[in-house]
PDB file of C-alpha atoms in Angstrom:
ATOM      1  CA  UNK F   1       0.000   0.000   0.000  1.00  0.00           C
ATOM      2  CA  UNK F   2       2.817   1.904   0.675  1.00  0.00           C
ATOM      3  CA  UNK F   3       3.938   1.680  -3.449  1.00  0.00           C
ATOM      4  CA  UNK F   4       3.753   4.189  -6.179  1.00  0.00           C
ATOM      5  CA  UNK F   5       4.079   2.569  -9.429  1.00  0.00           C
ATOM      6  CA  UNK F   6       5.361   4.427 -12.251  1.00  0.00           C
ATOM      7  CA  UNK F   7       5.719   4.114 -15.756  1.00  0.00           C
ATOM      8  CA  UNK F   8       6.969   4.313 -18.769  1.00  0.00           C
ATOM      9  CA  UNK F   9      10.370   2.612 -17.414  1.00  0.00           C
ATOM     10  CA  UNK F  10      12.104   5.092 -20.423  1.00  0.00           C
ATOM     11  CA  UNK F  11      10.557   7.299 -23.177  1.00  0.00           C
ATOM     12  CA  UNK F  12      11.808   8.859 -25.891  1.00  0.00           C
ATOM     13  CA  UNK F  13      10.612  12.229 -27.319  1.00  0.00           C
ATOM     14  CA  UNK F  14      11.283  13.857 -30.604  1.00  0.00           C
ATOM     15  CA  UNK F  15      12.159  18.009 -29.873  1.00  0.00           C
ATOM     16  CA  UNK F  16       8.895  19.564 -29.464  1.00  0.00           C
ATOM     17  CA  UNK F  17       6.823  16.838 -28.670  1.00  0.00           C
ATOM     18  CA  UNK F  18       4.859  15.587 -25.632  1.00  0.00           C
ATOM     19  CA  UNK F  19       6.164  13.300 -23.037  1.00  0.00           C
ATOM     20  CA  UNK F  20       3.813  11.905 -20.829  1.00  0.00           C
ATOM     21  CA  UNK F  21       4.490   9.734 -17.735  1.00  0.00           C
ATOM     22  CA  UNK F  22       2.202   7.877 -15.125  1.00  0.00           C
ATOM     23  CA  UNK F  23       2.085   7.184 -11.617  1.00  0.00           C
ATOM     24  CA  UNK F  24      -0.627   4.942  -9.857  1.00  0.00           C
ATOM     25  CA  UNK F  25      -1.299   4.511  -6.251  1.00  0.00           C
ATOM     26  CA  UNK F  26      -3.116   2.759  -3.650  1.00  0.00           C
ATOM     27  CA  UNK F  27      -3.089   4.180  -0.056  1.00  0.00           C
ATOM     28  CA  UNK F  28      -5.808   6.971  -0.168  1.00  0.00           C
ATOM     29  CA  UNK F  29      -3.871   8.510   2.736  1.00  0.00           C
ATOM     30  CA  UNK F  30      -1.513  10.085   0.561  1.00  0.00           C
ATOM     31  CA  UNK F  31      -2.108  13.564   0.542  1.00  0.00           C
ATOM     32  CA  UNK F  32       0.557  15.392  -1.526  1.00  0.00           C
ATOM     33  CA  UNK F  33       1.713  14.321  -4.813  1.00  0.00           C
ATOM     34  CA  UNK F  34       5.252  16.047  -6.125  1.00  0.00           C
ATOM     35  CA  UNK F  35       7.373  15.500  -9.115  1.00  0.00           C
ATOM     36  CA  UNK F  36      11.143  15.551  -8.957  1.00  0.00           C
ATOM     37  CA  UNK F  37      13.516  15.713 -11.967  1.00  0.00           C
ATOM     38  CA  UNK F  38      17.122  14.317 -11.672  1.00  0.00           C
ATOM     39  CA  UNK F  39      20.102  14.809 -13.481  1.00  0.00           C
ATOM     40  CA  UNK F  40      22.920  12.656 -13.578  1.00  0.00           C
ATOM     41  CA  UNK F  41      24.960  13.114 -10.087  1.00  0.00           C
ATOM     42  CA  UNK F  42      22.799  15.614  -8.995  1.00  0.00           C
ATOM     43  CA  UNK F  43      20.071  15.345  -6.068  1.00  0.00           C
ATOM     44  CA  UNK F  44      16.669  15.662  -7.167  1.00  0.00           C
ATOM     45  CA  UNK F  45      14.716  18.536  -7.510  1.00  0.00           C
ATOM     46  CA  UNK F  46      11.084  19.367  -7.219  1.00  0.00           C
ATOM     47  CA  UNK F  47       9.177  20.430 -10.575  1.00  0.00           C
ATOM     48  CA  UNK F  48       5.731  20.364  -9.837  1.00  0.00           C
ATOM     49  CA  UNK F  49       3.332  19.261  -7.263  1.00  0.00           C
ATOM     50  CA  UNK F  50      -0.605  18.916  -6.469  1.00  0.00           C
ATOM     51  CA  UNK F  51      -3.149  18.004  -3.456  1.00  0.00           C
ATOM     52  CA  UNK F  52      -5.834  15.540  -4.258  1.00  0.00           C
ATOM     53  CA  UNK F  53      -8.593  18.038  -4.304  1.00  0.00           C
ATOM     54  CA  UNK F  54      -7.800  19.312  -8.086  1.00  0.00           C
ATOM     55  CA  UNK F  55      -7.669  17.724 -10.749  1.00  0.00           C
ATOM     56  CA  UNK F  56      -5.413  19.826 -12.859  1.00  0.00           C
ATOM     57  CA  UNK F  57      -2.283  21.784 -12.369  1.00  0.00           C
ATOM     58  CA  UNK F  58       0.174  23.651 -14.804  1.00  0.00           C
ATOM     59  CA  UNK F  59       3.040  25.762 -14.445  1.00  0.00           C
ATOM     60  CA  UNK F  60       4.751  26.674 -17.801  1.00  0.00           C
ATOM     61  CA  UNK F  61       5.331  23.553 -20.146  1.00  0.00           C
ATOM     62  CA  UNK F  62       4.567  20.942 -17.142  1.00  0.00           C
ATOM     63  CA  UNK F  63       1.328  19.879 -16.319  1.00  0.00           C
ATOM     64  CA  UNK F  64      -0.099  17.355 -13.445  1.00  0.00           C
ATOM     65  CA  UNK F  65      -3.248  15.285 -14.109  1.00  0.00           C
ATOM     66  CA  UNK F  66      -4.773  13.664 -11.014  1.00  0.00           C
ATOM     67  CA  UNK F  67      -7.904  11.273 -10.811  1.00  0.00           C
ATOM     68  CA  UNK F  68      -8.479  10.756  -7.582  1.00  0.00           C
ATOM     69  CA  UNK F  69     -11.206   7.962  -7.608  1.00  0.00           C
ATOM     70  CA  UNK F  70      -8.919   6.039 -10.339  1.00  0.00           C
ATOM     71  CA  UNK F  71      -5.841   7.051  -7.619  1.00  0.00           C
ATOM     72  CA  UNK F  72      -3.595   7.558 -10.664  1.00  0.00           C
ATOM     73  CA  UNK F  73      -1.697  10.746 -12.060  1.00  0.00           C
ATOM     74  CA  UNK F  74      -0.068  12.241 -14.876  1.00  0.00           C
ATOM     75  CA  UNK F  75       2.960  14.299 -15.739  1.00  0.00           C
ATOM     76  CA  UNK F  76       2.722  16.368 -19.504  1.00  0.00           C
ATOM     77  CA  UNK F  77       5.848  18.032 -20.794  1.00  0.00           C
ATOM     78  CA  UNK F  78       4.275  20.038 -23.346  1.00  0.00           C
ATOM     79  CA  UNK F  79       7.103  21.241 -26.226  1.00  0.00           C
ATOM     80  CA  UNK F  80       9.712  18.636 -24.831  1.00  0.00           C
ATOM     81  CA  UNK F  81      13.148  20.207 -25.046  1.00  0.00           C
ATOM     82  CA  UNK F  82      16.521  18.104 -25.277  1.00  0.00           C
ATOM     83  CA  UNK F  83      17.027  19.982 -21.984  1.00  0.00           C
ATOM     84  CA  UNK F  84      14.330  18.029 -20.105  1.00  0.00           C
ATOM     85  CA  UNK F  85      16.412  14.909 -20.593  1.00  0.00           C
ATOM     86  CA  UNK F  86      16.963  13.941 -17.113  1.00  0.00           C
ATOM     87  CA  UNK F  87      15.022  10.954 -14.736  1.00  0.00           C
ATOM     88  CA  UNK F  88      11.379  11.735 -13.362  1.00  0.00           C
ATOM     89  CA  UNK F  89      10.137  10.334 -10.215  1.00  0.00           C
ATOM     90  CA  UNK F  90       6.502  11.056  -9.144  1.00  0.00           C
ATOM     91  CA  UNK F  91       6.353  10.843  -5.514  1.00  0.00           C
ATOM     92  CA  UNK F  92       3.546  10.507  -2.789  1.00  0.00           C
ATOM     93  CA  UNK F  93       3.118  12.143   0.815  1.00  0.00           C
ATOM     94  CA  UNK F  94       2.119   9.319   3.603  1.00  0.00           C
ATOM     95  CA  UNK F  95       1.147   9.161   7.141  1.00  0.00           C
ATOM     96  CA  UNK F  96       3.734  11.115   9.241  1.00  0.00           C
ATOM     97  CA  UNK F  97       5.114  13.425   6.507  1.00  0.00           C
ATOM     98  CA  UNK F  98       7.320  10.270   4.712  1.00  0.00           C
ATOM     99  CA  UNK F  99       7.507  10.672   1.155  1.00  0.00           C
ATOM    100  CA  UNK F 100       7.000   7.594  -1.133  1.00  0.00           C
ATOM    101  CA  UNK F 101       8.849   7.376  -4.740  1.00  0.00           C
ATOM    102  CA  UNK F 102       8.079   6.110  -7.854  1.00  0.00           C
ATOM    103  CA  UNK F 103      11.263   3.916  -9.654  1.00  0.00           C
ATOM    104  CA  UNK F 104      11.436   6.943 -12.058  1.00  0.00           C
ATOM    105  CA  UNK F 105      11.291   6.932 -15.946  1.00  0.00           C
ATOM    106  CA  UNK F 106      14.121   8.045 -18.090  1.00  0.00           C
ATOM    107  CA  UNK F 107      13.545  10.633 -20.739  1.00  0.00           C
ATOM    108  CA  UNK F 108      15.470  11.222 -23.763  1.00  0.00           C
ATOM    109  CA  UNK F 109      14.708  14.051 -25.808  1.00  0.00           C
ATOM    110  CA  UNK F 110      15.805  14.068 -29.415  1.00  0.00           C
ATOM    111  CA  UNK F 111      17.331  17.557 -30.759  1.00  0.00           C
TER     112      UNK F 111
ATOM    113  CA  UNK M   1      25.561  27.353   2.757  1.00  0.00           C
ATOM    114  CA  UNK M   2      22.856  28.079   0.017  1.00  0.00           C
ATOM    115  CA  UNK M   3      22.099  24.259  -0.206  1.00  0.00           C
ATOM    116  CA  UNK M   4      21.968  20.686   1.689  1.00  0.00           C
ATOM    117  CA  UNK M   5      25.274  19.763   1.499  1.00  0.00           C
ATOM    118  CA  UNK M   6      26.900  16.117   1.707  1.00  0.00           C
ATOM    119  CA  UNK M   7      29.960  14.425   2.846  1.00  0.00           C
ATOM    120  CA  UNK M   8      31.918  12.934   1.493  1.00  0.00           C
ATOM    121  CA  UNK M   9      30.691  12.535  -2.204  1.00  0.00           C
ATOM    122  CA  UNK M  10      32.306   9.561  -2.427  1.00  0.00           C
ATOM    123  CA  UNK M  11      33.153   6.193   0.155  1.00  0.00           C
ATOM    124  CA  UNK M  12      34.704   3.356  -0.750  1.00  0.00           C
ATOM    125  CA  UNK M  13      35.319   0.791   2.046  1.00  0.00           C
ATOM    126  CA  UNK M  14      36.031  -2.985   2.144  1.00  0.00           C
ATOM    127  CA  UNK M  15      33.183  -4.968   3.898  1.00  0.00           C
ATOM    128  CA  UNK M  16      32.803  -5.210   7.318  1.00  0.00           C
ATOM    129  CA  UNK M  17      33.962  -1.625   8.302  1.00  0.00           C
ATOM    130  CA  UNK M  18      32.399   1.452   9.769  1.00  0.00           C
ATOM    131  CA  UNK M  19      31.356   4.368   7.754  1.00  0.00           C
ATOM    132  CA  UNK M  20      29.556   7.814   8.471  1.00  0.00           C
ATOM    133  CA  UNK M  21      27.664  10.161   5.762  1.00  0.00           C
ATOM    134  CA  UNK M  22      27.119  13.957   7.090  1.00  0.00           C
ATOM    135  CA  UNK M  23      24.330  15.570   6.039  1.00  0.00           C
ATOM    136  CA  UNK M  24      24.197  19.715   6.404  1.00  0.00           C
ATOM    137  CA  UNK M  25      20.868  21.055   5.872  1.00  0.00           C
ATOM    138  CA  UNK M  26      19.805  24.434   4.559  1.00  0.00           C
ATOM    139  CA  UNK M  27      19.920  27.059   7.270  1.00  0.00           C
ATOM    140  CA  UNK M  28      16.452  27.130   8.831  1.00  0.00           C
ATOM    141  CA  UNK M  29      15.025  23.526   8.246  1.00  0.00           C
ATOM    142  CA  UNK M  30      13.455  21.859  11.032  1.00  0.00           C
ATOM    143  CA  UNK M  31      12.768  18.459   8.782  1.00  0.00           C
ATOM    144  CA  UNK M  32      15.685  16.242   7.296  1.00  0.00           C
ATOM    145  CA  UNK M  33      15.412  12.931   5.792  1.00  0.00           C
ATOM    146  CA  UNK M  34      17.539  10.045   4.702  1.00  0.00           C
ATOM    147  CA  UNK M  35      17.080   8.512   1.464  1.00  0.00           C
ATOM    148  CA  UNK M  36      18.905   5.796  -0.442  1.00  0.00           C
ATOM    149  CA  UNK M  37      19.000   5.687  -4.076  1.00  0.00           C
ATOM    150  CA  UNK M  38      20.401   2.466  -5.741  1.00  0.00           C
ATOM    151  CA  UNK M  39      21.074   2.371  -9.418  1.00  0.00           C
ATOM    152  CA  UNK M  40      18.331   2.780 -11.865  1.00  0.00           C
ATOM    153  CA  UNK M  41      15.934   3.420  -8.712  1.00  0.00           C
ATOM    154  CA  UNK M  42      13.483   5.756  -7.017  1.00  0.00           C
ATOM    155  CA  UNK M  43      15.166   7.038  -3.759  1.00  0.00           C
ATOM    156  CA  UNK M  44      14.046   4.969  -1.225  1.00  0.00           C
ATOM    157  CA  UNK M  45      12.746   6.543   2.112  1.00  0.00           C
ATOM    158  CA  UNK M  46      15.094   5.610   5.165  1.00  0.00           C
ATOM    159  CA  UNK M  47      14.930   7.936   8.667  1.00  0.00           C
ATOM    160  CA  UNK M  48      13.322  11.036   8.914  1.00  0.00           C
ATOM    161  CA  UNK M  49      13.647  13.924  11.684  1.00  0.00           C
ATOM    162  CA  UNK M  50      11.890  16.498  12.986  1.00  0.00           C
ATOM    163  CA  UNK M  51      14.361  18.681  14.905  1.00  0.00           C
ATOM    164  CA  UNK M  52      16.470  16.698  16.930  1.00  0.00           C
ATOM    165  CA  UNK M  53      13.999  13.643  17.445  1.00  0.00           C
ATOM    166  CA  UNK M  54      13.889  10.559  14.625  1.00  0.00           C
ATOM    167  CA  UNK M  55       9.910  11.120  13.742  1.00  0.00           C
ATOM    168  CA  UNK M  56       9.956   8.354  11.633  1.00  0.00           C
ATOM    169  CA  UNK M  57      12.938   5.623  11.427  1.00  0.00           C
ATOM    170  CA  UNK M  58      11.100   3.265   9.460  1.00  0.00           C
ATOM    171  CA  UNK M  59      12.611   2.950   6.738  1.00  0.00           C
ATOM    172  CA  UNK M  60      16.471   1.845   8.354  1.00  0.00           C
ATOM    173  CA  UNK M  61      16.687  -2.145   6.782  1.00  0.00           C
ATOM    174  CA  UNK M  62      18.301  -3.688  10.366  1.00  0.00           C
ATOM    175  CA  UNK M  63      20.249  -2.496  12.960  1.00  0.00           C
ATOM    176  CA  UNK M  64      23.512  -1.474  11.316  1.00  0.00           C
ATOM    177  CA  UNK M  65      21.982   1.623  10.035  1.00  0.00           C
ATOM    178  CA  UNK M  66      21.632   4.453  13.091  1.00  0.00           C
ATOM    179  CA  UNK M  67      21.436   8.603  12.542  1.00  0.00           C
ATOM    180  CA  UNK M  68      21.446  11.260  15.098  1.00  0.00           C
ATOM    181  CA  UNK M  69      21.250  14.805  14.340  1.00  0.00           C
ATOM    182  CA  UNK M  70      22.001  15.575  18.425  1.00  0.00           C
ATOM    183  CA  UNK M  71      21.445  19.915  17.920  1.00  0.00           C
ATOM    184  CA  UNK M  72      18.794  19.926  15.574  1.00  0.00           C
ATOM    185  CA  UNK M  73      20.655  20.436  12.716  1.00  0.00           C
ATOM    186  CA  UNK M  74      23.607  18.439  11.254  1.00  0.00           C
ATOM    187  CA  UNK M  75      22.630  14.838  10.848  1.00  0.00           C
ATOM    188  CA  UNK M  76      24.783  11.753  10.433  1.00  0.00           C
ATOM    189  CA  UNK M  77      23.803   8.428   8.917  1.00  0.00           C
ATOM    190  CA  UNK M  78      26.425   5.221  10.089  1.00  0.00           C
ATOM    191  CA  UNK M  79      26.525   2.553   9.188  1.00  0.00           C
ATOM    192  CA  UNK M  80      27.949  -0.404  11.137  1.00  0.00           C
ATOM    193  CA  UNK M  81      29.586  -3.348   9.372  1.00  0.00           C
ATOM    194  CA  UNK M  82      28.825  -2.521   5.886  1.00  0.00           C
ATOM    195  CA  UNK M  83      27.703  -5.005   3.119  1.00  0.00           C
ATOM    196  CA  UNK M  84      28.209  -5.148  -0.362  1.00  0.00           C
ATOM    197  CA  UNK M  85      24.520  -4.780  -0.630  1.00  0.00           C
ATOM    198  CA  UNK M  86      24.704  -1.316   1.201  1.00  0.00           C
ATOM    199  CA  UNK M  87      26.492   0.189  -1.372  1.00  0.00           C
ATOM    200  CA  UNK M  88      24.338   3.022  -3.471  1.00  0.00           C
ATOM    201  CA  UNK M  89      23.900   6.681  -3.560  1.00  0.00           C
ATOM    202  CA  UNK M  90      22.614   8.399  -0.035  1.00  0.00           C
ATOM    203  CA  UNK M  91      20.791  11.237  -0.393  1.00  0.00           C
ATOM    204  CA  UNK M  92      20.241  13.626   2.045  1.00  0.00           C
ATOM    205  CA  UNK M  93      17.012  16.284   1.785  1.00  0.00           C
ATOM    206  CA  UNK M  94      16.015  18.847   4.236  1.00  0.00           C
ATOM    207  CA  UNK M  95      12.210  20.987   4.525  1.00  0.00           C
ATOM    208  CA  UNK M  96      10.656  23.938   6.192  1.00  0.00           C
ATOM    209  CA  UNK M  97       8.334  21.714   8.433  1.00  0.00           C
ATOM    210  CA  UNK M  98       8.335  18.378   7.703  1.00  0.00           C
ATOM    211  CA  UNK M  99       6.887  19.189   4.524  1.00  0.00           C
ATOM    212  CA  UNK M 100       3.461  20.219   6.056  1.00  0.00           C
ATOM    213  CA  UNK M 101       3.225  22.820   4.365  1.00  0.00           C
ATOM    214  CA  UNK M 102       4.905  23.273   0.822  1.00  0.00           C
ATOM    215  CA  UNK M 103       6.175  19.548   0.766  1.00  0.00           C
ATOM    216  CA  UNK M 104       9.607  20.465  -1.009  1.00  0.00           C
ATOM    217  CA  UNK M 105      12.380  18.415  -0.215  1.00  0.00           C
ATOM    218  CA  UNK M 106      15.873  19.921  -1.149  1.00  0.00           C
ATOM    219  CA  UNK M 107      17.866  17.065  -1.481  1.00  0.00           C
ATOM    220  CA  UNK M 108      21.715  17.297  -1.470  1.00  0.00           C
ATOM    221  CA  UNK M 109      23.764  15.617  -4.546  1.00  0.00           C
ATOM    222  CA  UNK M 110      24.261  12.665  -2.317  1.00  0.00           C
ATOM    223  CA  UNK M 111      27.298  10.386  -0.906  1.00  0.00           C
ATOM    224  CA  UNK M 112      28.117   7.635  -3.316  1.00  0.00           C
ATOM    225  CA  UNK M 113      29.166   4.523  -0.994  1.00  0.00           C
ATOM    226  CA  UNK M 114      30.760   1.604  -2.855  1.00  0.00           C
ATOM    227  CA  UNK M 115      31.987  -1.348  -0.733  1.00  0.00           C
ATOM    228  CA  UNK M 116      34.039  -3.685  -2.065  1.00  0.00           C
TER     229      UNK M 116
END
């Protein structure tokens, strides 16, 4: 209950196109739901993030879906850039402020 | 400093010996966690603090793993006669207040153990 599952494992993206990855959950608990980006070596580093109660959030080119009675979500890269390329991990907020990860998918976007 | 900062970046150690990871979080942050991050994964939740106290310790695998963070802000993860399996990337990340209310972690770049 404790899992977020997350996929596409990898994806890659022509320049300018949409990437789109999922996440899926199971422990209606959760109460935040972040997205981190990684780059190779580096820590990561939050991108976006929603609460439960809407449905819909953008900021710039990156966009979180959330469906809270199918307790999955979406992150859309609108315009993909070869600078996106980096590792995405949707995460989840449990009981006691303990943040859950997803394994992470592995974008490639092609200049 | 401006960020969470991490030492060392890198460990290597033979098996069976004693290694600490120091963890410096931003100025400020009452909340630090302990991840671990092995290749090809998500980071992997581990010990988490509120101020000086381990809120949530969860997450250590057995009793070899043990972090204090004794004033509330410096925090050290050690780990007592390491295994090859221990070795992967431990990432540190701090918050404003346990993450009640913007839920950012800043996570450091993270101390690379390898043992051999």
């Amino acid at each position: 209950q404790q899992q977020v599952k997350q996929s596409p494992q990898s994806l890659i993206v022509q320049k300018g196109g949409i990437s789109i990855i999922n996440c899926a959950y199971e422990n209606t608990a959760f109460d935040y739901f972040p997205w981190y980006q990684q780059f190779p070596g580096k820590g990561p580093a939050l991108l976006i993030a929603i609460r439960p109660d809407v449905s819909e959030k953008k900021e710039g080119r990156f966009t979180i879906s959330f469906n809270k009675s199918a307790k999955q979500f979406s992150l859309h890269i609108m315009d993909s850039q070869p600078g996106d390329s980096a590792t995405y991990f949707c995460a989840a907020r449990g009981y006691g402020q303990n943040f859950v990860f997803g394994p992470g998918t592995r974008l490639s976007v092609l200049p | 400093g401006a960020g969470v900062s991490q030492t060392p970046s890198n460990k290597v150690t033979e098996k069976g010996k004693y290694v600490e990871l120091r963890c410096d979080p931003i100025s400020g942050h009452t909340a630090l966690y302990w991840y671990r991050q092995s290749l090809g994964q998500g980071p992997e939740f581990l010990i988490y603090f509120q101020g000086t106290g381990a809120a949530d310790d969860s997450g250590l695998p057995n009793d070899r793993f043990f972090a204090v963070r004794p004033e509330g802000s410096v925090s050290t993860l050690k780990i007592q006669r390491t295994e090859r399996g221990d070795s992967a990337v431990y990432l540190c990340a701090s918050s404003l207040s346990g993450g009640a209310n913007t839920g950012e972690l800043f996570f450091g770049e993270g101390s690379r153990l390898t043992v051999l």
